[in-house]
Amino acid sequence: MNETTVIELKHVSKRFGRILANDDVDLDVLQGEILAVLGENGSGKTTLMNMIAGIYYPDAGEMYINGQHAVIRSPKDAFSYGIGMIHQHFKLIDVFTATENIILGLKDKGRYNLSEAKRQVRAIADKYGFIIDPDKKIYDMSVSEKQTVEIIKVLYRGANILILDEPTAVLTPQETETLFSVLRKMKEDGKSIIIITHKMHEVLSLSDRVAVLRKGRHIGTVDTKYATESSLTEMMVGKKVTLNIERTEPVNPVDRLTISDLTVMNREGVKVLDHISFTARSGEILGIAGIAGSGQRELLEAIAGLQKMSEGTISYVDPKSGETVDLRDKTPMQIRELGVRLSFVPEDRLGMGLVGNMDIIDNMMLRSYRRGSGIFVDRKKPKDLAETIIQDLQVVTPSTSTPVRRLSGGNVQKVLVGREIASSPTVLMAAYPVRGLDINSSYMIYNLLNVQKANGTAVIFVGEDLDVLIELCDRILVIGSGKITGIVDGRKADKEEIGSLMTKTVSFSEGMVR
Amino acid sequence: MNIVSMIVAAVQQGIPLLFGATGEIVTEKSGNLNLGIPGIMYVGGISGIVGSFLYENSLHGAPINPFLGVFIPLICSLFGSSLMGLIYCFLTITLRANQNVTGLALTTFGTGLGSYLGQSLTKLAHSETPDISLIATGSLFRKSFPVFPEKIRWLGNILFSYGFLTYLAIFIALFAAYFLKRTRPGLHLRAVGENPATADAVGINVTAYKYGATIIGAAIAGLGGLHFVMEYLGGLWSSAGFGDRGWLAIAIVIFAIWRPNLAILGSILFGGLYILGVKLTGPIASIFGAGTTDIFKMMPYVVTIIVLIISSIRNRRENQPPASLGLPYFREDR
Amino acid sequence: MNETKKKVSEPLLQISKRDAMPWWKSYLVRAAAILLALLISGIITAALTKANIFVLYKTMFVNTLAVVKKNKLVFSVTKLWTILQEVAILLCVALALTPAFRMHFWNIGAEGQVLMGAFGCAAVLITLTGKVPVPVLVLLMIVASIVGGALWGVIPAIFKAFFGTNETLFTLMMNYVAAQLISFSILHFGWGASKGMNYTGVINLLGANKRVGWFPSIFGQQYLMNILIVAVLTVLLYVYLKYSKHGYEISVVGESENTARYIGVNVKKVIIRTMILSGALCGISGLVLVAGTDHSLSTGTAGGRGFTAIMVTWLAHFNPAYMALTSFLIVFVERGTKELSTAYAQISDNLADVLVGIVLFCIIGCEFFINYRVRVHLPKNRKEGKAE
């Protein structure tokens, strides 16, 4: 391996509002190596890479490319240094062919010549072993083909340093293997590759070195050959932090919601959820841990009646009558009409849970506006509710008639959670309810969930901070790539155990799950 | 009425629509839905009239210079309609106003301006009738190729009995088709209309492309107005004459599924339907009885609606409107 | 914002979204825009007539509401009623569009929906007068207008709901289908003022059926009925949108289809239902035009109000009071210009559209300064200044 340093970061920091995304990071990338950047969600991996690629500009610190001080303020600047990044969300034009997308935005040296461009695209593909049809339209392509186009787009522009942001998250195992062999060929060709990933076995099988980030800080870079799964997990999750979140013993837990063999396909026909089975009990908090995008959103939406299921059942046990009803293929309205008090705090607060342009009162009404037989809505009760929530949850707002989009993130979440628990639910699902919240607001949310638990509600909590999951939840279900990889007891689990379950892609046997 | 003169009439009817449609396609490819096209075509027509009116009046009876007689109205028309395009761009791109509302306001303004200037010129010309007649200029615009040999006179009539603007219209449409499909700026323009954020990310200047395409599109559409007053009417302006041709041009854009070369066929077809409605007698006319003309005038719109429906049901990606059509793009909103 | 740092050179103007402007400030901006529009219009008119600009404004204001009697200017009740009636009809169409726009459904087809309403009303009047009792006739007129408008509104809505067909283009095309349908019907059924005319004369003007099916005069005022109908509709629609469950659903669908799904709203149903309402209200505008104002039918019955109303609705942010104000402003400029054209030979009433266009441009443009903050970066000392 050549030991020339191609990128060197010194004391790089980046802040978004109150959140310090990267804190004094030093990092170097060598020529002809594959560097894995490893870290939990929100550890600042993508932000750091975006700074190298010119999407963000650092608040402090310096970058050196090939030993020279570099100022990268746009993706174009990055390209002039030979750096290209392949983002998670592809930036391609659907009705264009692969070639058209690859050459988009470039200037012609001579005449505009599409067939010459195609020839070059083929040449690049042949060189590294890509399989691509230069004339295929993007909308006809699978995710992996689109990714190929993005990679060739970067290579066509002459990049020597490629950054890939979680490239395997959307790929099947076979496609992942193909990608890795391509990446290895590029490495042999002298290119440097940075790959952001969560998946431990990929790190170990592909990379030369691993840089681990945690909470915005660079914990260290190690040679992969000296690393093990457990050493890396420990670096990634860190020592246990005590948060002092209250946790009571569940009182008379009974099965409330039983999910069995829940399977959901996405538009491309890939299984986002693969035979998920578990039970949520009354009076306990069931945590769901997993890398972002492992199927958590689809799982909650399927239960809420917003996601079409291709397989499985969702049976709900009515606390009063003890009768069981199947919620599969029911609309949210039908679920409500069955008398199921199901509350859902979605991940997308202002895009789904609330309407940003409406005031707090009208947002209260989202759940209750159908009440009463008349044709008019009742704003009296929602107004009372809004006032109660503002008071009880200490929502900072000028008035009840302020559009919620003007509230700060924590207050928006209090409004949303406050509304969802106001209907005294028997099942409460919350997706990342403390994301972006300050400490006080977060504790208030934990407290609210605990109150619900004490009231006998079955609480399902999707979280990303393992310390929180371990201290708050009674049981923690871990999913990886749409499959359940384990269910652990919150009182006994440790972070390494959950961390390694999260990064595992092999499914537990059915028996162990139940 | 024989078939040859019918085809000739259909082409003459269709050419103003073709200019309008080509202009609107170029505009829409940048993601701007310009509903001001009817107003722009009005302004394109009246600007030409004003130019040639001033020029003819400055002659004081001297013979008209053929070059200036064509050049002055042409430049005036292009200038007037480009200015209209600029207003649209400034409001929708720079000031981020809603495209539909701005377009409709532009149409109100443009048709008003056309009618007002027309009326004022009529007063200036002390004309008895509410028309302005610029026959000298009109005849320059109508000048066609020498007649063909007697034997194939019909073919000559179909192909060569028009003024230069007709050929220009077809040339512009073909060139626009070529430009969009086969050139790099064309590729970039389509990218802007499909997905401005992606175009921006690869370094395409979205604002410049939107301004450019919309102003050039307006200038092309304005030539439709000029063709109508100069070649079709022979140098005549009457306020009511232009009718709903601007909206028909927008209909052709849909009918031609955003392809300028198909717009040539579409405009001649729509022109033909109009002519059929006016001239048709005999069995078909007797089915509808009185009002046949209106049935034929309705056809283009009905056909357009059917095309719109079918293309949305079949959902073939190539036949859809540009994906960002009508939507604003601001980099900061990303 | 970190935006500035991203760019290589700092842009001269930096634009960012405002949180919210205090209401009085946004009113000031709008008032300034209208004043600017009137100023530009005044300068243009003054340049054309070579008259004193203030004399022009005075003529415009005074003549719009007064007539000369015995060499003295006298306030004219008739002129006031005519203006109010014009405002009422424009407002009625603008109201009709409001539910659709609130739902973010671009109904550009008001012109056609009004025409179809007018068509329904006129068809009943022409064919059934004298054949059915008057109350039945009036009822049929109302039903036919509503059905006509609603039909024209719901067709694009169905295709939008099920196939996502572009509603802007669809509704736009429907306008001309309606116009040609009317022209055809008048010619085909011989309803024209005379043979071969595609417009009717005044229906039930004379004879045994004189004024049958016309809206009655109230307190001797021919147009009061129209104004009352629109006033009642304004209140009803305001209540419907603001206080009814349907109105609430419309707002949710318009703001975020995702949220609508989350709370279990059937989005397709809401789209179709709302467009039936929007079309039906346009149909009622047609009814008012035929039975209350014109008593005749032609392809020009809607008179471009369907398009003007789109701008009125949008610029008034769906607020009925603003809509009435904007309608009044537009009608006033139109009327005022017509008055000027009788006073000055250099002006013709076609200037009205030009001036209305200028007023619209100014109002459209001023929204930017309400919604965005513009910072000017002076290249030399890079001082941050604010420009409103």
Coordinates of C-alpha atoms in Angstrom, one line a residue, chain A residues 137-462:
Chain A
K137 CA -33.6 5.3 -18.5
I138 CA -33.2 5.9 -14.8
Y139 CA -36.9 5.2 -14.0
D140 CA -36.4 1.7 -15.4
M141 CA -33.5 1.0 -13.1
S142 CA -33.2 -0.8 -9.8
V143 CA -31.6 1.0 -6.9
S144 CA -28.3 -0.8 -7.5
E145 CA -28.3 0.3 -11.1
K146 CA -28.9 3.9 -10.1
Q147 CA -26.1 3.7 -7.6
T148 CA -23.8 2.5 -10.4
V149 CA -24.8 5.5 -12.5
E150 CA -23.9 7.8 -9.5
I151 CA -20.5 6.1 -9.1
I152 CA -19.7 6.3 -12.8
K153 CA -20.9 9.9 -12.8
V154 CA -18.2 10.6 -10.2
L155 CA -15.5 8.6 -12.0
Y156 CA -16.4 10.2 -15.4
R157 CA -15.6 13.6 -13.8
G158 CA -12.1 12.2 -12.9
A159 CA -12.5 11.7 -9.2
N160 CA -9.6 10.0 -7.4
I161 CA -11.2 10.1 -4.0
L162 CA -14.7 8.6 -3.7
I163 CA -16.9 9.0 -0.7
L164 CA -19.9 6.6 -0.5
D165 CA -22.6 7.3 2.1
E166 CA -24.0 4.0 3.3
P167 CA -23.9 2.5 -0.2
T168 CA -25.1 -1.0 0.9
A169 CA -28.1 0.2 2.9
V170 CA -30.3 -0.2 -0.2
L171 CA -28.6 -3.2 -1.8
T172 CA -29.2 -7.0 -1.7
P173 CA -26.3 -9.1 -0.5
Q174 CA -25.4 -10.1 -4.0
E175 CA -25.4 -6.5 -5.2
T176 CA -23.3 -5.6 -2.2
E177 CA -20.7 -8.3 -3.2
T178 CA -20.6 -6.9 -6.7
L179 CA -20.1 -3.3 -5.4
F180 CA -17.3 -4.4 -3.1
S181 CA -15.4 -6.1 -5.9
V182 CA -15.8 -2.9 -8.0
L183 CA -14.5 -0.9 -5.0
R184 CA -11.5 -3.2 -4.6
K185 CA -10.6 -2.8 -8.3
M186 CA -10.7 0.9 -7.9
K187 CA -8.4 0.7 -4.9
E188 CA -6.0 -1.4 -7.0
D189 CA -6.2 1.4 -9.6
G190 CA -4.9 3.8 -6.9
K191 CA -8.1 5.5 -6.0
S192 CA -8.9 6.3 -2.4
I193 CA -12.3 5.3 -1.1
I194 CA -14.2 6.4 2.0
I195 CA -17.2 4.3 2.8
I196 CA -19.7 5.3 5.5
T197 CA -21.3 2.3 7.0
H198 CA -22.9 0.7 10.0
K199 CA -22.4 -2.9 9.1
M200 CA -19.6 -4.4 11.0
H201 CA -18.9 -7.4 8.8
E202 CA -18.6 -5.1 5.8
V203 CA -16.1 -3.0 7.6
L204 CA -14.1 -6.0 8.5
S205 CA -14.2 -7.6 5.0
L206 CA -13.7 -4.5 2.9
S207 CA -11.7 -1.8 4.6
D208 CA -8.0 -1.2 5.2
R209 CA -8.6 1.1 8.1
V210 CA -11.6 2.2 10.2
A211 CA -12.2 5.6 11.6
V212 CA -14.7 5.6 14.4
L213 CA -16.9 8.6 15.2
R214 CA -19.0 9.1 18.3
K215 CA -21.1 12.1 19.1
G216 CA -19.3 14.3 16.6
R217 CA -15.8 13.4 17.8
H218 CA -13.2 11.2 16.1
I219 CA -12.5 8.4 18.6
G220 CA -9.7 6.9 16.7
T221 CA -8.6 5.2 13.5
V222 CA -7.4 1.6 13.6
D223 CA -6.0 -0.8 11.0
T224 CA -8.8 -3.2 10.2
K225 CA -6.5 -6.2 10.5
Y226 CA -6.0 -5.5 14.2
A227 CA -9.7 -4.7 14.8
T228 CA -12.4 -7.1 16.0
E229 CA -16.1 -6.7 16.0
S230 CA -16.2 -6.2 19.7
S231 CA -13.4 -3.7 19.8
L232 CA -15.0 -1.6 17.1
T233 CA -18.4 -1.8 18.8
E234 CA -16.9 -0.6 22.0
M235 CA -15.3 2.3 20.3
M236 CA -18.6 3.1 18.5
V237 CA -21.0 3.0 21.4
G238 CA -18.6 4.1 24.1
K239 CA -18.8 3.6 27.8
K240 CA -22.2 3.4 29.4
V241 CA -23.5 6.8 30.4
T242 CA -25.9 6.9 33.3
L243 CA -28.9 9.0 32.5
N244 CA -31.1 8.4 35.6
I245 CA -34.3 7.8 33.7
E246 CA -36.9 6.5 36.0
R247 CA -38.1 3.0 35.3
T248 CA -40.9 1.3 37.2
E249 CA -41.8 -2.4 37.2
P250 CA -44.6 -3.2 34.8
V251 CA -47.9 -3.7 36.6
N252 CA -49.9 -6.7 35.4
P253 CA -48.6 -6.8 31.9
V254 CA -51.0 -8.5 29.5
D255 CA -50.6 -9.0 25.8
R256 CA -52.1 -6.1 24.0
L257 CA -50.8 -6.2 20.4
T258 CA -49.5 -9.3 18.8
I259 CA -47.7 -8.9 15.5
S260 CA -46.9 -12.1 13.6
D261 CA -45.1 -12.5 10.3
L262 CA -45.5 -8.9 9.3
T263 CA -44.0 -8.4 5.9
V264 CA -44.0 -5.2 3.9
M265 CA -42.6 -4.7 0.4
N266 CA -41.4 -1.3 -1.0
R267 CA -42.2 -0.1 -4.5
E268 CA -39.3 -1.9 -6.0
G269 CA -40.6 -5.1 -4.5
V270 CA -37.8 -5.4 -1.9
K271 CA -38.9 -6.7 1.5
V272 CA -38.5 -3.8 3.9
L273 CA -40.0 -5.9 6.7
D274 CA -39.4 -9.6 6.7
H275 CA -41.7 -11.8 8.8
I276 CA -41.6 -9.6 11.9
S277 CA -43.2 -11.2 15.0
F278 CA -43.5 -9.7 18.5
T279 CA -45.9 -8.8 21.2
A280 CA -46.4 -5.5 22.9
R281 CA -47.8 -5.8 26.5
S282 CA -49.8 -3.3 28.5
G283 CA -48.0 -1.4 31.2
E284 CA -44.5 -1.8 29.6
I285 CA -42.3 0.1 27.3
L286 CA -41.1 -1.9 24.4
G287 CA -38.1 -0.3 22.8
I288 CA -37.1 -0.8 19.1
A289 CA -33.5 -0.4 18.3
G290 CA -31.9 -0.5 14.9
I291 CA -29.9 1.4 12.4
A292 CA -32.0 4.2 10.8
G293 CA -33.9 2.8 7.8
S294 CA -34.0 -0.8 8.9
G295 CA -37.8 -0.8 8.7
Q296 CA -38.8 1.0 11.8
R297 CA -41.0 3.5 10.0
E298 CA -42.7 0.9 7.9
L299 CA -43.4 -1.2 11.0
L300 CA -45.1 1.6 12.9
E301 CA -47.0 2.7 9.8
A302 CA -48.2 -0.8 9.2
I303 CA -49.6 -1.0 12.7
A304 CA -51.2 2.4 12.3
G305 CA -53.0 1.4 9.0
L306 CA -50.8 3.5 6.7
Q307 CA -48.8 0.8 5.1
K308 CA -49.9 -2.0 2.9
M309 CA -48.8 -5.4 4.3
S310 CA -48.1 -8.3 2.0
E311 CA -48.2 -10.8 4.8
G312 CA -48.9 -11.3 8.5
T313 CA -51.4 -10.3 11.1
I314 CA -51.8 -7.6 13.7
S315 CA -54.1 -8.7 16.5
Y316 CA -55.2 -6.3 19.2
V317 CA -56.7 -7.5 22.4
D318 CA -59.4 -5.1 23.7
P319 CA -58.7 -4.3 27.4
K320 CA -62.3 -4.2 28.4
S321 CA -64.0 -7.0 26.4
G322 CA -60.9 -9.1 26.0
E323 CA -61.9 -9.7 22.4
T324 CA -59.3 -9.9 19.7
V325 CA -59.5 -7.9 16.5
D326 CA -57.3 -8.1 13.4
L327 CA -56.0 -4.7 12.3
R328 CA -54.5 -5.9 9.1
D329 CA -55.6 -3.9 6.0
K330 CA -57.7 -1.5 8.1
T331 CA -57.6 2.2 7.4
P332 CA -56.8 4.5 10.3
M333 CA -60.5 5.4 10.3
Q334 CA -61.6 1.8 10.6
I335 CA -59.1 1.1 13.4
R336 CA -60.6 4.0 15.3
E337 CA -64.2 2.8 14.6
L338 CA -63.3 -0.6 16.1
G339 CA -62.7 1.3 19.3
V340 CA -58.9 0.8 19.3
R341 CA -57.3 3.7 21.0
L342 CA -54.0 3.7 19.0
S343 CA -51.8 6.8 19.2
F344 CA -48.9 7.4 17.0
V345 CA -46.2 10.0 17.2
P346 CA -44.6 9.7 13.8
E347 CA -41.0 10.5 13.0
D348 CA -42.0 13.3 10.5
R349 CA -43.5 15.7 13.0
L350 CA -44.4 18.6 10.8
G351 CA -45.0 16.6 7.6
M352 CA -47.3 13.9 9.1
G353 CA -48.1 14.3 12.7
L354 CA -48.9 18.0 12.6
V355 CA -49.7 20.6 10.0
G356 CA -47.1 23.3 10.2
N357 CA -49.3 26.1 8.9
M358 CA -52.1 25.4 11.3
D359 CA -52.3 26.7 14.8
I360 CA -52.1 24.6 18.0
I361 CA -55.9 24.4 18.4
D362 CA -56.4 23.2 14.8
N363 CA -53.6 20.7 15.3
M364 CA -55.3 19.3 18.3
M365 CA -58.4 18.8 16.1
L366 CA -56.6 16.5 13.7
R367 CA -57.5 13.5 15.9
S368 CA -60.8 14.7 17.2
Y369 CA -62.5 16.8 14.6
R370 CA -64.9 14.1 13.6
R371 CA -66.5 14.0 17.1
G372 CA -70.1 14.9 17.3
S373 CA -72.8 14.3 14.8
G374 CA -73.2 17.8 13.5
I375 CA -71.5 19.2 10.3
F376 CA -69.5 21.7 12.4
V377 CA -66.3 21.2 14.2
D378 CA -66.1 21.9 17.9
R379 CA -63.1 24.1 18.7
K380 CA -64.0 24.6 22.4
K381 CA -62.6 21.2 23.6
P382 CA -59.5 21.4 21.4
K383 CA -58.9 24.8 22.8
D384 CA -59.1 23.6 26.3
L385 CA -56.8 20.7 25.4
A386 CA -54.3 23.0 23.8
E387 CA -54.3 25.2 26.9
T388 CA -53.9 22.2 29.2
I389 CA -51.0 20.9 27.1
I390 CA -49.3 24.3 27.0
Q391 CA -49.6 24.5 30.7
D392 CA -48.8 20.9 31.7
L393 CA -45.9 20.4 29.3
Q394 CA -44.6 24.0 29.5
V395 CA -44.9 24.6 25.8
V396 CA -43.3 28.0 25.0
T397 CA -45.7 29.7 22.5
P398 CA -47.1 33.2 22.2
S399 CA -50.7 31.8 22.1
T400 CA -52.9 28.9 21.1
S401 CA -53.3 30.5 17.7
T402 CA -49.7 30.4 16.8
P403 CA -48.9 28.2 13.7
V404 CA -46.9 25.3 15.0
R405 CA -44.2 25.6 12.4
R406 CA -43.1 28.7 14.3
L407 CA -42.5 26.8 17.5
S408 CA -39.1 25.4 18.4
G409 CA -38.4 21.7 17.8
G410 CA -39.0 20.7 21.4
N411 CA -42.2 22.6 21.7
V412 CA -43.5 21.1 18.4
Q413 CA -42.9 17.7 19.9
K414 CA -44.6 18.5 23.2
V415 CA -47.7 19.6 21.2
L416 CA -47.6 16.4 19.2
V417 CA -47.0 14.0 22.1
G418 CA -49.5 15.9 24.2
R419 CA -52.2 15.4 21.6
E420 CA -51.5 11.8 21.1
I421 CA -51.6 10.9 24.8
A422 CA -54.7 13.0 25.4
S423 CA -56.9 10.3 24.1
S424 CA -55.7 8.0 26.8
P425 CA -54.5 5.4 24.3
T426 CA -54.2 1.7 24.9
V427 CA -51.3 1.6 22.5
L428 CA -48.9 4.4 22.1
M429 CA -46.2 4.3 19.4
A430 CA -43.5 7.0 19.3
A431 CA -40.8 7.2 16.6
Y432 CA -37.7 9.0 17.6
P433 CA -39.6 11.2 20.0
V434 CA -36.6 13.0 21.4
R435 CA -34.6 13.5 18.2
G436 CA -33.3 17.1 18.1
L437 CA -34.7 17.9 21.6
D438 CA -32.7 19.5 24.4
I439 CA -32.1 17.6 27.7
N440 CA -35.1 19.1 29.6
S441 CA -37.6 18.4 26.8
S442 CA -36.2 14.9 26.4
Y443 CA -36.7 14.1 30.0
M444 CA -40.2 15.5 29.9
I445 CA -41.0 13.1 27.0
Y446 CA -39.5 10.1 28.9
N447 CA -41.6 11.1 31.9
L448 CA -44.8 11.2 29.7
L449 CA -44.1 7.8 28.3
N450 CA -43.6 6.4 31.9
V451 CA -46.9 7.9 32.9
Q452 CA -48.6 6.2 30.0
K453 CA -46.9 2.9 31.0
A454 CA -48.2 3.4 34.6
N455 CA -51.7 3.9 33.1
G456 CA -51.5 0.5 31.5
T457 CA -50.7 1.6 28.0
A458 CA -48.6 -0.6 25.7
V459 CA -45.9 1.8 24.7
I460 CA -43.7 1.2 21.7
F461 CA -40.6 3.4 21.6
V462 CA -38.4 3.6 18.5

